[in-house]
Short mmCIF file of C-alpha atoms in Angstrom, two decimals:
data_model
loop_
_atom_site.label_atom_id
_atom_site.label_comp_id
_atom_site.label_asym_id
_atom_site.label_seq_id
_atom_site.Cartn_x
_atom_site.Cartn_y
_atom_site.Cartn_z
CA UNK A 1 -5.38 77.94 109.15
CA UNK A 2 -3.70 81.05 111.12
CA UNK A 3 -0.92 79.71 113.21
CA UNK A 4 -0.56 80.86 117.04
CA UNK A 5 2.09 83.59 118.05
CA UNK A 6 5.26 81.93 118.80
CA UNK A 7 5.48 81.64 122.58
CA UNK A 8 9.00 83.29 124.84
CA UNK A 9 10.21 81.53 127.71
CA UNK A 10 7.61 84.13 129.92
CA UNK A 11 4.64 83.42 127.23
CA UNK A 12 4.32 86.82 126.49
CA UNK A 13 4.11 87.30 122.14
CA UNK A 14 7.54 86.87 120.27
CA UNK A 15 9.29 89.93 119.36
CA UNK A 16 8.04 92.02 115.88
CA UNK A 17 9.90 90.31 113.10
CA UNK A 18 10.61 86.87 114.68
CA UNK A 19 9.26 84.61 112.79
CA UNK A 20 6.46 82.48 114.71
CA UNK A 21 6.40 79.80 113.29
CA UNK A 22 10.14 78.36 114.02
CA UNK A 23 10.89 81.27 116.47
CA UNK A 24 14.14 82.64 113.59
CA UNK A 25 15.42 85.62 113.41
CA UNK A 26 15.18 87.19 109.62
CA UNK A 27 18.50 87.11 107.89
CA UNK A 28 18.77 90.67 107.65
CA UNK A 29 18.96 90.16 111.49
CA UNK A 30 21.54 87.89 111.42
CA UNK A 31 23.76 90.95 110.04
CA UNK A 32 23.77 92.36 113.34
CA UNK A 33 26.69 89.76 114.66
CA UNK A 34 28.79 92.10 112.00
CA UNK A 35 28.70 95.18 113.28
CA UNK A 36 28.26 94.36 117.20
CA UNK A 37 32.16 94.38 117.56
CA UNK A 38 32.02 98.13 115.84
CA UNK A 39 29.18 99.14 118.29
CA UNK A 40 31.11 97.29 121.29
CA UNK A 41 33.98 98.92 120.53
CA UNK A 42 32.51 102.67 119.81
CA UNK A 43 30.40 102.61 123.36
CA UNK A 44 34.11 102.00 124.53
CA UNK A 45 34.99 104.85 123.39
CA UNK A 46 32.14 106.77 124.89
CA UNK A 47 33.26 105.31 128.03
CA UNK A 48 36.20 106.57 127.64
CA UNK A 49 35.21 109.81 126.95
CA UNK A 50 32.63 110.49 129.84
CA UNK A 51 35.55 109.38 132.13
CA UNK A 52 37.82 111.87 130.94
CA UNK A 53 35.57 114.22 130.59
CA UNK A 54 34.73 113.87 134.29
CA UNK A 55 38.50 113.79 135.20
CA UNK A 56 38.90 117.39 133.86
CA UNK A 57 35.71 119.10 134.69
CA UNK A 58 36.33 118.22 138.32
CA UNK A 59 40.34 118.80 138.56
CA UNK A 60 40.91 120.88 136.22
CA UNK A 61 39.78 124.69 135.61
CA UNK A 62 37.66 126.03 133.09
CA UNK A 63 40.01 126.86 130.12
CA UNK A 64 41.14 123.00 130.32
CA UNK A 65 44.12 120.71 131.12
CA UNK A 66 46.05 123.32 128.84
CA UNK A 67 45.06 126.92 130.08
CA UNK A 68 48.86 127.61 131.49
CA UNK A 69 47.57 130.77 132.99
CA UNK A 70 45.35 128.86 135.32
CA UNK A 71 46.85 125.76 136.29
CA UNK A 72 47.97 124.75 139.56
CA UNK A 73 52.03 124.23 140.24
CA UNK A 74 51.47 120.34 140.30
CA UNK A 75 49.41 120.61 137.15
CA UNK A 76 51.95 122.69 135.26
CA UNK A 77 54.42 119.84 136.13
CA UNK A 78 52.57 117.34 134.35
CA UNK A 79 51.78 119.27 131.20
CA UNK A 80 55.93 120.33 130.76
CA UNK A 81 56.62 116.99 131.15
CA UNK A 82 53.96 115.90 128.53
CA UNK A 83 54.74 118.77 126.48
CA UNK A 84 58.89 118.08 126.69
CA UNK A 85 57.41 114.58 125.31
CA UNK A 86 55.73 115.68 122.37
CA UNK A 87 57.96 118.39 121.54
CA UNK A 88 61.01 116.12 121.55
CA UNK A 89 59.20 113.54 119.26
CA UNK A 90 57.77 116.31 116.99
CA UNK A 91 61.43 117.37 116.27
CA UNK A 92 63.29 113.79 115.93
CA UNK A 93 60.85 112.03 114.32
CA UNK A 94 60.18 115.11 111.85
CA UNK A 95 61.04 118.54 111.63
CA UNK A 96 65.24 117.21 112.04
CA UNK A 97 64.53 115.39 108.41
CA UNK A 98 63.68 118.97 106.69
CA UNK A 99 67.02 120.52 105.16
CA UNK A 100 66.25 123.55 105.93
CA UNK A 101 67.06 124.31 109.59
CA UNK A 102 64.84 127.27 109.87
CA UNK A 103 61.98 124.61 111.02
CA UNK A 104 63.26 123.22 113.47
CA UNK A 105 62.73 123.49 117.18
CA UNK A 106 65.55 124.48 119.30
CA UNK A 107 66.38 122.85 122.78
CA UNK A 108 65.55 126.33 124.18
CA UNK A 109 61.71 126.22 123.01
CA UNK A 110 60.34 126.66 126.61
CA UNK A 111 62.21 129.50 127.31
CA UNK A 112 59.10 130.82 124.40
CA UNK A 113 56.70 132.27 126.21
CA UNK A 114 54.42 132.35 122.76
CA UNK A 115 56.24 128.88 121.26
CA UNK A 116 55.00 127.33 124.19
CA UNK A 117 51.46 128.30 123.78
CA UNK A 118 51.54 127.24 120.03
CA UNK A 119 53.51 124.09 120.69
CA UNK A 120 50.62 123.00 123.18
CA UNK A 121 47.61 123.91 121.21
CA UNK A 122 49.65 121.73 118.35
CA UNK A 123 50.04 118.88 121.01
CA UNK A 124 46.30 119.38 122.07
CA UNK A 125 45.24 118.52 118.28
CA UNK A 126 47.75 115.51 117.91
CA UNK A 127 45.82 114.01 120.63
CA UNK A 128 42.52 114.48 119.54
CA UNK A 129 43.76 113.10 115.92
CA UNK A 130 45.48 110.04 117.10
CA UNK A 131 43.77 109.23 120.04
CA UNK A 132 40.41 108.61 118.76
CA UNK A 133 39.70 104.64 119.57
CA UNK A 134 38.36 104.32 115.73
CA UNK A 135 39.03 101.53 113.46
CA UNK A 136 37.17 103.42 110.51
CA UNK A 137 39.54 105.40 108.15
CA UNK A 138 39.64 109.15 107.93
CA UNK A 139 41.30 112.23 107.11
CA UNK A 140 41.73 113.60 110.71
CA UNK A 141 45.30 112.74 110.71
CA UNK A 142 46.40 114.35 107.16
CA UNK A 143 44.46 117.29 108.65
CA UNK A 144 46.60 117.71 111.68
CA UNK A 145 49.40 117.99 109.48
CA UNK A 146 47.80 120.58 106.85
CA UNK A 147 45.66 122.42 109.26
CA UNK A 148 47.94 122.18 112.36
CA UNK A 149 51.88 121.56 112.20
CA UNK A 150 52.44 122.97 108.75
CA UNK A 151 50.63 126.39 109.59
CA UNK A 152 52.40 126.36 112.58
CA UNK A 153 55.97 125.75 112.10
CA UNK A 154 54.92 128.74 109.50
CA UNK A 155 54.22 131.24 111.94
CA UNK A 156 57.67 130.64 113.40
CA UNK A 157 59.78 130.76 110.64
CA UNK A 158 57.99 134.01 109.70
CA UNK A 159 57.74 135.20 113.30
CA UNK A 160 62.05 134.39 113.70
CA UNK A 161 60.43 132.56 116.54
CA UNK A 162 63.71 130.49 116.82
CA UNK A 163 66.06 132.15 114.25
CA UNK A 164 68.57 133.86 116.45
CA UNK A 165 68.62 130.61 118.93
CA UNK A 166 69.31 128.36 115.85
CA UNK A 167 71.83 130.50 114.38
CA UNK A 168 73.78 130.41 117.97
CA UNK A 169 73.06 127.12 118.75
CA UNK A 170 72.19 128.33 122.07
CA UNK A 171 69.65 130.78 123.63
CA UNK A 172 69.17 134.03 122.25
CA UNK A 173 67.35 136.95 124.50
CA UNK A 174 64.82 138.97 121.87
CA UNK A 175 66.37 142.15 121.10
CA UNK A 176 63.08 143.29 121.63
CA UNK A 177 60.81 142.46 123.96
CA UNK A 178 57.88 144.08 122.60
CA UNK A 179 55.17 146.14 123.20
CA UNK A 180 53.94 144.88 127.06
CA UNK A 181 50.23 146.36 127.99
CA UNK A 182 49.03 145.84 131.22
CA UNK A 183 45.24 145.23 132.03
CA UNK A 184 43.20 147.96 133.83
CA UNK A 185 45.69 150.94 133.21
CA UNK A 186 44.00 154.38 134.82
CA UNK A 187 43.62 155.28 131.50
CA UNK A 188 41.21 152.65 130.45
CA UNK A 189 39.35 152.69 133.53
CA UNK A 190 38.59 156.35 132.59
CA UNK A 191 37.95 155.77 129.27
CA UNK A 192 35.49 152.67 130.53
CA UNK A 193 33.97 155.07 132.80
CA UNK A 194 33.38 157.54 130.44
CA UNK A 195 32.27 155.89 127.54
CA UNK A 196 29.70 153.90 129.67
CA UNK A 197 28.37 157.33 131.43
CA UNK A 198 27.98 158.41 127.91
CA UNK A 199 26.11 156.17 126.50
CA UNK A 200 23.77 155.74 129.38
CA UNK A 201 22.78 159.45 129.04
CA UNK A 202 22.45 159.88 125.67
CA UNK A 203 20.23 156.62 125.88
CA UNK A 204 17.98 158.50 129.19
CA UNK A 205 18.21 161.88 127.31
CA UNK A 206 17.29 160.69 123.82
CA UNK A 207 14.92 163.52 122.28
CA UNK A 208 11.30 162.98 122.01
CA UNK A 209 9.88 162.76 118.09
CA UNK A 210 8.06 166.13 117.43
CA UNK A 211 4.56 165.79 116.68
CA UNK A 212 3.40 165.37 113.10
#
């Protein structure tokens, strides 16, 4: 004796795997009530996401939140302010516990035009570390340490990004500023010129193979 599909409240045929004779779920089903909170919880995070996304492609320029070249005044306020934060944390609640003073960060750091840029890319990946909404363990945040703050407190110490300022307790002017190049000198231009007049004839003048 076949028994009839198990009727829904619209009489249309019972879902694939309901059982039709008492209208149950499988138990394997039943395992769903487990993980909805994880699921619930990750499309929160998606959520999230989209929003911020949104938030920065429409008021912020293309290099990001962080591109200091391009940001507006009132958006340059913001990210000093959040950068003072992080900065100020970074050294008190670590670097100040090293002995050796050569990594730390002086209260001078934004007069850096190149600390700055490495302090905020450093900042940039503590956020995407710890602010992940995930409940699931990983090794994201031992990675920003190996892969992010350790490499880059390097480059200062071996840069003497902050030696002279530490050593003064105060702010200390490079003796050197540097080699300073300038984008578009005449002499480039010429060079641009020539090199792509160049290859444009050689490519239009290009000899014929002889015959065989």
């Amino acid at each position: 004796m076949s028994s009839e599909p198990f009727p829904t409240d619209n009489g249309s045929p019972a879902p694939a795997g309901v059982d039709t004779s008492t209208g149950e779920l499988p138990e394997d089903a039943l395992g769903l009530a487990d993980v909805l909170p994880e699921v619930l919880d990750r499309l929160d995070s998606v959520e999230e996401l989209a929003a911020n996304l949104f938030e920065e492609l429409t008021s912020y320029p293309a290099g990001g939140p962080w591109f200091w070249k391009e940001l507006k005044p009132e958006q340059r306020k913001e990210l000093w302010a959040e950068l003072d934060t992080f900065v100020v944390w970074l050294q008190n609640r670590i670097l100040r516990h090293w002995s050796n003073s050569e990594g730390w960060i002086p209260a001078c750091w934004y007069r850096h035009p190149d600390a700055v840029e490495l302090l905020t890319a450093l900042m940039v990946a503590h956020k995407a570390a710890y602010g992940a909404k995930s409940k699931k363990p990983s090794f994201e945040l031992t990675e920003w340490f190996s892969r992010a703050l350790w490499p880059t407190m390097e480059t200062f110490k071996q840069r003497s990004t902050f030696k002279y300022c530490l050593e003064n307790q105060s702010h200390a002017d490079s003796n050197s500023q540097g080699l300073e190049l300038r984008t578009e000198s005449e002499d480039f231009e010429a060079f641009v010129d020539e090199e792509t007049t160049n290859a444009g004839g050689q490519t239009e003048n290009r000899a014929e193979p002889a015959d065989a």
